[in-house]
Short mmCIF file of C-alpha atoms in Angstrom, two decimals:
data_model
loop_
_atom_site.label_atom_id
_atom_site.label_comp_id
_atom_site.label_asym_id
_atom_site.label_seq_id
_atom_site.Cartn_x
_atom_site.Cartn_y
_atom_site.Cartn_z
CA MET B 1216 13.81 1.27 16.70
CA MET B 1217 14.93 1.14 13.34
CA VAL B 1218 15.90 4.46 12.48
CA MET B 1219 17.60 5.59 9.03
CA ARG B 1220 20.88 5.52 8.65
CA GLY B 1221 23.73 7.13 7.19
CA TYR B 1222 22.98 10.57 8.20
CA LEU B 1223 25.79 13.44 7.47
CA PRO B 1224 26.95 14.90 10.51
CA PRO B 1225 24.82 17.50 12.34
CA LEU B 1226 27.69 19.98 11.86
CA LEU B 1227 28.01 20.13 8.17
CA ALA B 1228 23.70 20.23 8.23
CA LYS B 1229 23.23 22.98 10.05
CA ALA B 1230 26.36 24.88 7.90
CA ALA B 1231 24.18 23.45 4.78
CA SER B 1232 21.37 25.75 6.44
CA VAL B 1233 22.73 28.96 6.13
CA LEU B 1234 23.23 28.58 2.19
CA PRO B 1235 21.11 30.40 -0.25
CA LEU B 1236 19.13 28.20 -1.65
CA LEU B 1237 19.00 29.85 -5.32
CA PRO B 1238 22.87 28.92 -6.48
CA LEU B 1239 21.66 25.11 -4.65
CA GLU B 1240 18.67 25.25 -6.97
CA LEU B 1241 20.45 26.41 -10.06
CA ALA B 1242 23.22 23.65 -9.91
CA ALA B 1243 20.46 21.10 -9.13
CA ARG B 1244 18.62 22.16 -12.49
CA ARG B 1245 22.06 21.96 -14.64
CA LEU B 1246 23.00 18.56 -12.95
CA LEU B 1247 19.06 17.12 -13.51
CA ALA B 1248 19.20 18.83 -17.31
CA ASN B 1249 22.67 16.96 -17.96
CA ALA B 1250 21.31 13.83 -16.49
CA MET B 1251 18.17 13.51 -18.73
CA ALA B 1252 20.30 14.59 -21.77
CA ALA B 1253 22.56 11.53 -21.10
CA ARG B 1254 19.14 9.47 -21.27
CA PRO B 1255 16.31 10.86 -22.95
CA SER B 1256 14.56 8.21 -22.65
CA PHE B 1257 14.46 8.40 -18.33
CA ALA B 1258 10.54 10.48 -19.14
CA ARG B 1259 9.25 8.49 -21.49
CA ARG B 1260 9.53 5.16 -18.99
CA LEU B 1261 7.69 7.61 -16.24
CA GLY B 1262 4.34 7.08 -18.43
CA GLU B 1263 1.55 8.30 -16.65
CA TYR B 1264 3.22 9.73 -14.34
CA SER B 1265 5.49 11.88 -16.15
CA GLY B 1266 5.01 15.29 -15.09
CA ARG B 1267 4.20 14.10 -11.54
CA THR B 1268 5.62 16.47 -8.88
CA PHE B 1269 8.47 14.85 -6.60
CA ALA B 1270 9.59 16.05 -3.32
CA VAL B 1271 12.68 14.40 -2.74
CA ASP B 1272 13.63 15.10 1.08
CA PRO B 1273 17.06 14.28 2.36
CA ALA B 1274 16.30 13.56 5.93
CA ASP B 1275 19.75 15.02 7.15
CA CYS B 1276 19.65 18.66 4.94
CA PRO B 1277 17.61 21.54 5.75
CA PHE B 1278 16.47 22.26 2.16
CA VAL B 1279 13.74 19.82 -0.02
CA PHE B 1280 13.67 19.21 -3.95
CA LEU B 1281 10.16 19.66 -6.18
CA ILE B 1282 11.36 17.94 -9.13
CA THR B 1283 8.63 17.68 -11.88
CA PRO B 1284 10.22 15.44 -14.58
CA ASP B 1285 8.41 15.84 -18.17
CA GLU B 1286 9.46 15.03 -21.50
CA GLY B 1287 10.85 18.13 -23.06
CA ARG B 1288 11.65 19.79 -19.92
CA THR B 1289 11.95 18.97 -16.37
CA ALA B 1290 11.89 21.67 -13.76
CA VAL B 1291 13.13 21.68 -10.15
CA HIS B 1292 12.59 23.88 -7.05
CA MET B 1293 14.37 24.06 -3.64
CA ALA B 1294 12.34 24.95 -1.07
CA ARG B 1295 13.46 24.94 3.03
CA ASN B 1296 10.41 22.65 3.97
CA LEU B 1297 7.11 21.29 2.49
CA SER B 1298 4.77 23.45 4.33
CA GLY B 1299 2.46 24.45 1.45
CA ALA B 1300 4.08 23.18 -0.91
CA ALA B 1301 2.05 20.69 -3.70
CA TYR B 1302 3.80 17.79 -4.71
CA ASP B 1303 2.02 14.06 -5.61
CA ALA B 1304 4.61 12.16 -3.64
CA ARG B 1305 7.30 12.33 -1.42
CA ILE B 1306 10.97 10.07 -1.01
CA SER B 1307 12.70 10.86 1.77
CA ALA B 1308 15.96 9.49 2.76
CA PRO B 1309 19.62 10.92 4.09
CA LEU B 1310 20.78 12.45 1.36
CA LEU B 1311 23.76 10.05 0.66
CA VAL B 1312 21.77 7.33 0.60
CA LEU B 1313 19.84 9.33 -2.05
CA LEU B 1314 22.86 9.32 -4.00
CA GLY B 1315 23.25 5.96 -3.91
CA MET B 1316 19.70 5.11 -5.44
CA ILE B 1317 20.92 6.98 -8.27
CA ASP B 1318 23.89 5.12 -9.47
CA GLY B 1319 22.58 1.29 -8.77
CA THR B 1320 24.41 1.36 -5.23
CA TYR B 1321 20.84 0.70 -3.83
CA ASP B 1322 17.83 -1.43 -4.12
CA GLY B 1323 15.05 1.22 -3.47
CA ASP B 1324 12.91 -1.96 -2.00
CA ALA B 1325 15.48 -3.18 0.41
CA LEU B 1326 16.17 0.56 1.80
CA PHE B 1327 11.92 0.75 2.64
CA PHE B 1328 11.92 -2.78 3.69
CA SER B 1329 14.70 -1.55 6.30
CA ARG B 1330 13.19 1.37 6.81
CA ASP B 1331 16.10 3.80 5.35
CA LEU B 1332 13.93 5.59 3.14
CA MET B 1333 10.13 6.88 3.93
CA ILE B 1334 7.88 7.19 1.06
CA GLU B 1335 4.28 9.26 0.94
CA GLY B 1336 2.07 9.83 -1.21
CA ASP B 1337 0.90 8.36 -4.63
CA THR B 1338 2.82 4.86 -4.65
CA GLY B 1339 2.76 3.80 -7.73
CA ALA B 1340 4.65 7.23 -9.06
CA VAL B 1341 7.39 6.65 -6.84
CA LEU B 1342 7.54 3.04 -8.54
CA ALA B 1343 7.90 4.27 -11.98
CA LEU B 1344 10.16 6.73 -10.49
CA ARG B 1345 12.51 4.37 -9.22
CA ASN B 1346 11.99 2.28 -12.30
CA ALA B 1347 13.05 4.95 -14.82
CA ILE B 1348 16.18 5.77 -11.91
CA GLU B 1349 16.84 1.91 -12.25
CA ASN B 1350 17.32 1.98 -16.31
CA ALA B 1351 18.93 5.03 -16.56
CA GLU B 1352 21.99 3.54 -15.28
CA LEU B 1353 23.41 6.92 -14.12
CA ASP B 1354 26.64 7.70 -12.98
CA PRO B 1355 28.57 10.60 -11.61
CA SER B 1356 30.26 11.74 -14.94
CA SER B 1357 27.06 11.66 -17.00
CA VAL B 1358 25.36 13.63 -14.22
CA LEU B 1359 28.33 16.44 -14.40
CA GLY B 1360 28.14 15.93 -17.66
CA LEU B 1361 31.97 15.65 -18.07
CA PRO B 1362 33.10 14.43 -21.60
CA LYS B 1363 33.86 10.05 -22.17
CA SER B 1364 37.37 10.77 -22.06
CA VAL B 1365 37.53 11.08 -18.46
CA CYS B 1366 34.33 9.34 -17.23
CA GLY B 1367 36.06 5.97 -16.74
CA PRO B 1368 38.41 7.24 -13.93
CA PHE B 1369 36.39 9.63 -12.51
CA ASN B 1370 33.57 7.18 -11.47
CA ARG B 1371 35.84 5.18 -10.19
CA ALA B 1372 37.49 7.73 -7.94
CA THR B 1373 33.75 9.01 -7.25
CA GLU B 1374 32.63 5.04 -6.10
CA VAL B 1375 36.07 4.55 -3.64
CA PHE B 1376 34.93 8.08 -2.63
CA PHE B 1377 31.32 7.36 -1.79
CA ASP B 1378 32.63 3.76 -0.34
CA ASP B 1379 34.36 5.58 2.32
CA LEU B 1380 31.71 8.33 2.86
CA ARG B 1381 29.29 5.48 3.82
CA ARG B 1382 31.54 3.55 5.79
CA MET B 1383 32.48 6.57 7.85
CA LEU B 1384 28.99 7.23 8.16
CA ASP B 1385 27.43 4.06 8.62
CA ALA B 1386 24.98 4.52 5.84
CA PRO B 1387 23.32 0.76 4.91
CA GLU B 1388 25.47 -1.36 3.71
CA PRO B 1389 24.91 -1.75 -0.41
CA SER B 1390 22.32 -3.73 -1.38
CA GLY B 1391 21.33 -7.46 -1.48
CA PRO B 1392 17.79 -8.83 -0.83
CA ASN B 1393 15.77 -7.96 1.69
CA ARG B 1394 13.51 -10.34 3.35
CA LYS B 1395 9.85 -8.60 2.44
CA ALA B 1396 9.23 -8.09 -1.25
CA TYR B 1397 6.59 -7.55 -3.86
CA PRO B 1398 3.97 -9.30 -4.63
CA ALA B 1399 5.29 -12.91 -5.99
CA MET M 485 10.83 -27.29 -31.07
CA ASN M 486 11.04 -28.38 -27.60
CA ALA M 487 14.59 -29.50 -27.48
CA PRO M 488 15.46 -30.41 -24.20
CA SER M 489 18.01 -28.04 -22.35
CA THR M 490 21.67 -28.36 -23.11
CA LEU M 491 23.46 -27.46 -20.35
CA ARG M 492 25.37 -29.46 -18.16
CA GLY M 493 23.69 -28.43 -14.81
CA PRO M 494 20.11 -27.08 -13.85
CA GLU M 495 19.50 -24.05 -15.93
CA LEU M 496 19.35 -20.41 -13.86
CA VAL M 497 16.60 -18.01 -15.35
CA CYS M 498 16.73 -14.84 -13.51
CA PRO M 499 14.39 -11.73 -13.40
CA ALA M 500 14.76 -8.65 -16.33
CA GLY M 501 12.57 -6.10 -15.15
CA THR M 502 14.74 -3.84 -17.32
CA PRO M 503 16.73 -3.09 -20.39
CA ALA M 504 19.35 -1.95 -17.59
CA GLY M 505 18.11 -4.95 -15.68
CA LEU M 506 18.52 -7.80 -18.43
CA ARG M 507 22.44 -6.62 -18.50
CA THR M 508 22.63 -6.84 -15.40
CA ALA M 509 21.64 -10.80 -15.14
CA VAL M 510 23.21 -11.72 -17.91
CA ASP M 511 26.28 -9.87 -16.88
CA ALA M 512 26.32 -11.38 -13.68
CA GLY M 513 25.74 -15.05 -15.11
CA ALA M 514 22.10 -15.92 -15.60
CA HIS M 515 21.79 -18.63 -18.33
CA SER M 516 18.02 -17.45 -19.01
CA ILE M 517 16.32 -14.01 -18.37
CA TYR M 518 12.59 -13.63 -18.21
CA CYS M 519 10.85 -10.20 -19.27
CA GLY M 520 7.97 -8.47 -20.54
CA TYR M 521 6.34 -6.19 -22.52
CA ALA M 522 5.45 -2.93 -20.86
CA ASP M 523 1.24 -3.47 -21.26
CA GLU M 524 -1.38 -5.50 -19.92
CA THR M 525 0.17 -9.00 -21.05
CA ASN M 526 2.82 -9.64 -18.69
CA ALA M 527 2.28 -10.39 -15.39
CA ARG M 528 4.19 -7.98 -14.40
CA ASN M 529 2.96 -4.87 -15.37
CA PHE M 530 4.18 -2.37 -12.74
CA PRO M 531 5.20 1.32 -13.92
CA GLY M 532 8.20 1.90 -14.94
CA LEU M 533 9.25 -1.51 -15.61
CA ASN M 534 9.38 -3.74 -18.56
CA PHE M 535 10.53 -2.85 -22.47
CA ASP M 536 8.81 -1.54 -25.60
CA ARG M 537 9.65 -3.58 -28.59
CA THR M 538 12.81 -1.88 -29.58
CA GLU M 539 14.62 -2.65 -26.42
CA MET M 540 12.40 -6.35 -26.25
CA ARG M 541 14.85 -6.68 -29.50
CA GLU M 542 17.98 -5.15 -28.24
CA GLY M 543 17.87 -6.70 -24.88
CA ILE M 544 16.99 -10.29 -26.57
CA ALA M 545 19.99 -9.77 -29.01
CA TYR M 546 22.21 -8.69 -26.01
CA ALA M 547 21.39 -11.95 -24.15
CA HIS M 548 22.13 -14.16 -27.45
CA GLU M 549 25.83 -12.13 -27.74
CA ARG M 550 26.86 -13.48 -24.29
CA GLY M 551 25.14 -17.27 -24.47
CA ALA M 552 22.29 -16.55 -22.48
CA LYS M 553 18.31 -17.11 -23.56
CA ALA M 554 15.76 -14.71 -24.04
CA LEU M 555 12.28 -15.90 -22.35
CA VAL M 556 9.35 -13.24 -22.92
CA ALA M 557 6.15 -13.67 -20.63
CA LEU M 558 2.59 -12.73 -22.28
CA ASN M 559 1.45 -14.99 -19.10
CA THR M 560 -2.07 -12.53 -18.63
CA PHE M 561 -5.45 -13.84 -19.02
CA VAL M 562 -6.67 -12.48 -22.41
CA ARG M 563 -9.42 -10.09 -21.64
CA ALA M 564 -12.43 -10.36 -23.35
CA GLY M 565 -12.59 -8.46 -26.91
CA ALA M 566 -8.49 -7.82 -26.59
CA MET M 567 -7.08 -10.97 -27.97
CA ASP M 568 -4.89 -8.50 -30.79
CA ILE M 569 -3.36 -7.07 -28.49
CA TRP M 570 -2.04 -10.32 -27.17
CA LYS M 571 -1.36 -11.79 -30.00
CA ARG M 572 0.69 -9.06 -31.13
CA GLY M 573 2.73 -9.39 -28.16
CA VAL M 574 3.34 -13.10 -29.38
CA ASP M 575 3.99 -12.29 -33.12
CA ASP M 576 6.37 -9.64 -31.86
CA ALA M 577 8.12 -11.65 -29.52
CA VAL M 578 8.93 -14.36 -31.77
CA ALA M 579 10.19 -11.85 -34.28
CA ALA M 580 12.71 -10.41 -31.97
CA GLY M 581 14.15 -14.02 -31.05
CA ALA M 582 12.49 -15.20 -27.60
CA ASP M 583 13.85 -18.27 -27.00
CA ALA M 584 10.34 -19.18 -25.55
CA LEU M 585 7.23 -17.52 -24.57
CA ILE M 586 5.75 -18.10 -21.27
CA LEU M 587 1.81 -18.41 -21.27
CA ALA M 588 -0.69 -19.20 -19.29
CA ASP M 589 -4.24 -18.50 -21.27
CA ILE M 590 -5.12 -21.35 -23.08
CA ALA M 591 -6.61 -19.57 -26.23
CA LEU M 592 -3.04 -18.04 -26.56
CA ILE M 593 -1.07 -21.11 -26.34
CA ALA M 594 -3.45 -22.41 -28.99
CA TYR M 595 -2.59 -19.10 -31.28
CA ALA M 596 1.30 -19.37 -30.64
CA ARG M 597 1.22 -22.71 -30.90
CA GLN M 598 -0.97 -22.55 -34.24
CA ALA M 599 0.72 -19.27 -35.33
CA HIS M 600 4.36 -20.37 -34.63
CA PRO M 601 4.85 -24.19 -34.96
CA LYS M 602 8.45 -23.56 -33.91
CA GLN M 603 8.56 -22.14 -30.99
CA ARG M 604 9.02 -23.15 -28.34
CA LEU M 605 6.35 -22.28 -25.64
CA HIS M 606 6.86 -23.02 -21.60
CA LEU M 607 3.32 -22.55 -19.59
CA SER M 608 3.41 -19.69 -17.07
CA VAL M 609 3.34 -20.60 -13.20
CA GLN M 610 -0.14 -18.38 -13.76
CA ALA M 611 -1.77 -20.94 -15.55
CA ALA M 612 -1.51 -23.27 -12.31
CA ALA M 613 -1.01 -26.76 -13.80
CA ALA M 614 -0.01 -28.36 -10.72
CA THR M 615 -1.74 -32.16 -11.79
CA PRO M 616 0.09 -34.56 -14.12
CA GLU M 617 -3.36 -34.65 -15.85
CA ALA M 618 -3.24 -30.62 -16.44
CA ILE M 619 0.46 -30.79 -17.53
CA ALA M 620 0.01 -33.91 -19.81
CA PHE M 621 -2.97 -32.06 -21.31
CA TYR M 622 -0.37 -28.68 -22.20
CA ARG M 623 2.37 -30.88 -23.49
CA ASP M 624 0.07 -33.27 -25.68
CA ARG M 625 -1.80 -30.80 -27.12
CA PHE M 626 0.01 -27.86 -27.49
CA SER M 627 3.86 -29.21 -27.39
CA ILE M 628 4.62 -27.17 -24.27
CA ALA M 629 8.32 -27.48 -23.46
CA ARG M 630 8.31 -26.51 -20.16
CA VAL M 631 6.17 -25.65 -16.49
CA VAL M 632 6.67 -23.04 -14.11
CA LEU M 633 5.17 -25.33 -10.94
CA PRO M 634 3.49 -23.46 -8.27
CA ARG M 635 5.03 -22.99 -5.12
CA VAL M 636 2.59 -23.87 -3.16
CA LEU M 637 4.11 -27.67 -4.31
CA THR M 638 6.38 -30.05 -1.41
CA VAL M 639 9.47 -31.38 -3.03
CA GLU M 640 7.94 -34.82 -3.31
CA GLU M 641 5.17 -33.47 -5.44
CA ILE M 642 7.01 -31.83 -7.59
CA ALA M 643 9.18 -35.11 -7.83
CA ARG M 644 6.30 -37.36 -9.00
CA LEU M 645 5.08 -33.78 -11.39
CA THR M 646 8.43 -33.96 -12.91
CA ALA M 647 8.44 -37.41 -13.78
CA HIS M 648 5.01 -37.70 -15.21
CA ALA M 649 5.85 -34.84 -17.30
CA ALA M 650 8.29 -35.43 -19.23
CA PRO M 651 9.64 -34.79 -21.80
CA CYS M 652 8.66 -31.96 -20.99
CA GLU M 653 10.53 -30.18 -18.19
CA THR M 654 10.14 -28.50 -14.73
CA GLU M 655 11.27 -24.98 -13.78
CA VAL M 656 10.44 -23.84 -9.96
CA PHE M 657 10.62 -20.68 -8.38
CA VAL M 658 13.86 -21.03 -5.82
CA PHE M 659 14.62 -17.24 -4.31
CA GLY M 660 12.41 -14.00 -3.92
CA GLY M 661 9.29 -12.82 -3.17
CA LEU M 662 6.93 -16.12 -2.13
CA CYS M 663 3.09 -15.92 -3.93
CA VAL M 664 1.57 -18.24 -1.01
CA MET M 665 -1.85 -18.70 -2.85
CA ALA M 666 -2.74 -20.86 -5.99
CA GLU M 667 -1.32 -18.47 -8.68
CA GLY M 668 -3.68 -17.43 -11.26
CA ARG M 669 -6.95 -18.32 -9.44
CA CYS M 670 -6.15 -15.84 -6.69
CA MET M 671 -9.29 -13.04 -6.76
CA LEU M 672 -8.12 -11.13 -4.15
CA SER M 673 -6.39 -8.69 -5.25
CA SER M 674 -9.41 -8.05 -7.89
CA TYR M 675 -11.65 -7.71 -4.59
CA ALA M 676 -9.83 -4.96 -2.84
CA THR M 677 -9.18 -3.02 -5.98
CA GLY M 678 -10.63 -4.78 -9.33
CA LYS M 679 -7.29 -5.12 -10.90
CA SER M 680 -5.25 -8.66 -10.22
CA PRO M 681 -2.38 -10.16 -11.40
CA ASN M 682 -4.75 -12.66 -13.81
CA MET M 683 -5.92 -9.77 -15.79
CA THR M 684 -3.96 -6.72 -16.17
CA GLY M 685 -0.45 -7.94 -14.66
CA VAL M 686 -0.40 -6.21 -11.12
CA CYS M 687 -1.22 -7.46 -7.62
CA SER M 688 -1.78 -5.33 -5.24
CA PRO M 689 -1.52 -2.51 -7.75
CA PRO M 690 1.09 0.22 -6.42
CA SER M 691 -1.82 2.87 -7.46
CA HIS M 692 -4.14 1.74 -5.05
CA VAL M 693 -1.23 1.14 -2.18
CA ALA M 694 -1.03 3.70 0.29
CA TYR M 695 1.38 4.29 3.41
CA ARG M 696 0.68 6.57 6.40
CA ASP M 697 3.02 7.43 9.17
CA GLU M 698 0.93 7.04 12.42
CA GLU M 699 2.46 7.78 16.20
CA ASP M 700 3.49 4.52 16.91
CA ALA M 701 3.38 2.50 13.35
CA LEU M 702 3.70 2.93 9.36
CA VAL M 703 -0.03 1.71 8.12
CA ALA M 704 -0.21 0.33 4.77
CA SER M 705 -3.33 -0.57 2.75
CA VAL M 706 -4.56 -1.81 -0.23
CA GLY M 707 -7.33 -0.53 -1.99
CA GLY M 708 -8.84 1.03 1.13
CA PHE M 709 -8.09 -2.25 3.22
CA THR M 710 -5.78 -1.47 6.25
CA VAL M 711 -3.44 -4.71 6.22
CA GLU M 712 -0.31 -4.26 7.46
CA ARG M 713 1.00 -1.97 10.61
CA PHE M 714 4.38 -1.92 10.90
CA SER M 715 5.84 -1.06 14.18
CA LYS M 716 8.97 1.12 14.05
CA ASP M 717 11.17 -1.52 15.29
CA GLU M 718 10.43 -3.94 12.42
CA PRO M 719 10.67 -4.04 8.60
CA ALA M 720 8.26 -2.92 6.46
CA GLY M 721 6.79 -4.44 3.18
CA TYR M 722 4.61 -4.29 0.22
CA PRO M 723 0.88 -4.79 0.97
CA THR M 724 -0.75 -7.76 -0.51
CA LEU M 725 -4.15 -9.29 1.60
CA CYS M 726 -2.54 -13.03 1.68
CA LYS M 727 0.48 -11.73 3.37
CA GLY M 728 -1.23 -9.07 6.12
CA ARG M 729 -1.56 -9.37 9.48
CA PHE M 730 -5.19 -9.43 11.07
CA LEU M 731 -6.98 -9.96 14.32
CA ALA M 732 -9.31 -12.70 14.87
CA ASP M 733 -10.59 -14.29 17.84
CA GLY M 734 -8.02 -11.51 20.06
CA THR M 735 -5.23 -12.54 18.12
CA VAL M 736 -2.78 -11.01 15.46
CA SER M 737 -1.54 -12.84 12.81
CA HIS M 738 -0.69 -13.51 9.50
CA LEU M 739 -2.87 -15.66 7.53
CA PHE M 740 -0.30 -18.28 6.52
CA GLU M 741 3.32 -17.19 8.19
CA ASP M 742 5.86 -14.49 8.20
CA PRO M 743 5.71 -13.54 4.61
CA VAL M 744 9.81 -13.82 4.79
CA SER M 745 11.24 -14.22 1.14
CA LEU M 746 11.75 -18.07 -0.31
CA ASN M 747 15.02 -19.08 -0.08
CA ALA M 748 15.49 -22.91 -1.88
CA ILE M 749 19.05 -23.19 -1.93
CA GLU M 750 19.69 -25.50 0.04
CA LEU M 751 17.30 -28.01 -1.19
CA LEU M 752 18.78 -26.87 -5.08
CA PRO M 753 20.80 -30.41 -4.96
CA ARG M 754 17.33 -32.25 -4.30
CA LEU M 755 15.48 -30.22 -6.79
CA ALA M 756 18.00 -31.21 -9.28
CA GLY M 757 18.11 -34.87 -8.37
CA VAL M 758 14.86 -35.47 -8.89
CA GLY M 759 14.67 -33.83 -12.46
CA VAL M 760 13.90 -29.78 -12.09
CA THR M 761 15.20 -28.25 -15.17
CA ALA M 762 15.32 -24.56 -13.89
CA PHE M 763 15.86 -22.62 -10.97
CA LYS M 764 14.00 -19.48 -10.83
CA ILE M 765 14.80 -16.35 -9.64
CA GLU M 766 11.57 -14.10 -8.55
CA GLY M 767 11.81 -10.14 -8.87
CA ARG M 768 11.53 -7.79 -12.07
CA GLN M 769 10.51 -5.51 -10.02
CA ARG M 770 13.78 -5.23 -7.67
CA GLY M 771 17.21 -3.34 -8.71
CA ARG M 772 19.97 -3.86 -10.40
CA ALA M 773 22.52 -4.10 -6.99
CA TYR M 774 19.82 -6.97 -5.80
CA VAL M 775 19.27 -8.51 -9.38
CA ALA M 776 23.27 -8.44 -9.33
CA ALA M 777 24.39 -9.95 -6.18
CA VAL M 778 21.48 -12.86 -6.13
CA VAL M 779 22.44 -14.09 -9.94
CA GLN M 780 26.00 -14.08 -9.06
CA ALA M 781 25.47 -15.92 -6.00
CA PHE M 782 23.33 -18.30 -7.38
CA ARG M 783 25.26 -19.31 -10.48
CA ARG M 784 27.92 -19.82 -8.21
CA ALA M 785 26.12 -21.92 -6.81
CA VAL M 786 24.78 -24.14 -9.98
CA ASP M 787 28.14 -24.67 -11.02
CA THR M 788 29.47 -25.60 -7.88
CA MET M 789 26.79 -28.55 -7.61
CA ALA M 790 27.23 -29.17 -11.35
CA ALA M 791 30.57 -30.19 -10.15
CA GLY M 792 30.11 -32.01 -7.94
CA ARG M 793 30.85 -30.48 -4.77
CA LYS M 794 28.64 -29.00 -1.82
CA ILE M 795 27.20 -25.75 -1.81
CA ASP M 796 27.83 -23.12 0.59
CA VAL M 797 24.48 -22.23 1.79
CA ALA M 798 25.26 -19.47 4.24
CA GLU M 799 26.71 -17.36 1.85
CA LEU M 800 23.16 -17.16 0.08
CA ARG M 801 21.63 -16.97 3.91
CA ALA M 802 23.76 -13.78 4.53
CA LEU M 803 21.89 -11.86 1.52
CA THR M 804 18.46 -11.96 3.14
CA GLU M 805 18.62 -8.90 5.63
CA GLY M 806 18.56 -10.36 8.95
CA GLN M 807 19.10 -14.10 7.59
CA ARG M 808 15.24 -14.72 7.34
CA ASP M 809 13.99 -16.81 5.01
CA THR M 810 11.91 -19.88 4.12
CA THR M 811 11.92 -22.81 2.25
CA GLY M 812 8.20 -22.46 1.67
CA ALA M 813 5.66 -25.10 0.70
CA TYR M 814 8.14 -27.25 -0.40
CA LYS M 815 9.38 -28.75 2.78
CA LYS M 816 5.87 -28.86 4.12
CA ALA M 817 2.74 -29.87 3.67
CA TRP M 818 1.34 -25.98 3.29
CA ARG M 819 -2.21 -26.19 1.80
#
């Protein structure tokens, strides 16, 4: 059976379940605001899907992000689970894999084909989000809002850290093409 | 107009679905990139993809500064009464500095040739020109400089067509998603969803694609038609009617064959030997990680071949997940 790869150790996930959501939500809002400020065309690229709500669901974590990207204002909420939550599409994968999609380490299609990523709901919205993220070329320093002078060394150090972590947690290899593709 | 490629070996034509994808492809060694506007004028009209006017100008400039060419695809068929959208696309692409326009609609080709006599024009695979007579018509009537051949031909057929097409160049797909239909003439997506690559630029439009988890399988549908069930132990795919798995006479099977990726790497020397000018990589909808890996590998292969050395086929095969790929129709009579 094909299973998602790159899960955080269960102990870590359990520890995360006792964290209060509010500080996490505030941090997530800050990071997303940094990213949107660094890439102002992001929401425009979503086109008709701007304003839709995406449930970003780290499969190995006891929380879910509900993100509504929009030009001008992007809303972020966190929840313990999705029961009762309204959303247009859900994207689920281990946290490390989701992070790897943000910085272009992974090809989203390849992850989906290899069953390392699951989507549900409005497929058009998911594709629009994936393509907007791809075009944003986000890196750790822009998400954290760091000054330009430290971006290079910081990004390189982060890359090494995540490479090691991916290997340690048996996450998918950074992508190559996959055997099944979009209509040609 | 119609100046032949000046490269020593075949030209590597690479996908650029977004401005970031364009930069990735160019940096990875693409000789040319192909891209399109974010509207119904191009056959990859997926949400979040493609270029606005400013992005197109900047993208083409980026390619030119690094010695790469930019080919702009306006390769859908014009909607009745909406010719101006396509004409504007042609005019804007020419003004942006496109090295060639990739066109399919005969009226749009006529317009482009008349309005921009010096502009290099390529015939899209969507035009489905697969006979010497059809290619000769486009070449002689509109000075088409290159024709992109359908993916349903054998190498022998490509050889004959290439010989007849001269001085018009030929371009063939060598890697990526494999369309098993006569492109430009396929109505399956229209039948299921009312939208098609031919008119609206989308085959199996994502707005009509749905996945649902059932107990033992991921079920994929298009326009309400279930076309595939992926069991838990097999890779998933994007559902298209032509690549679906169906039950007929008690047997479940694909219509043509298992829809693995096209990988014609082992055929590059033969294709170049019969005079094919350009090798095209499919995948404007794929991520930067994919584009970088495939373009780098194919550029190495093309350079190796141009230097007269043997291509490392295994290296490229390793890029396909599970080492599963196909040479498609190139090595067999498929139809």
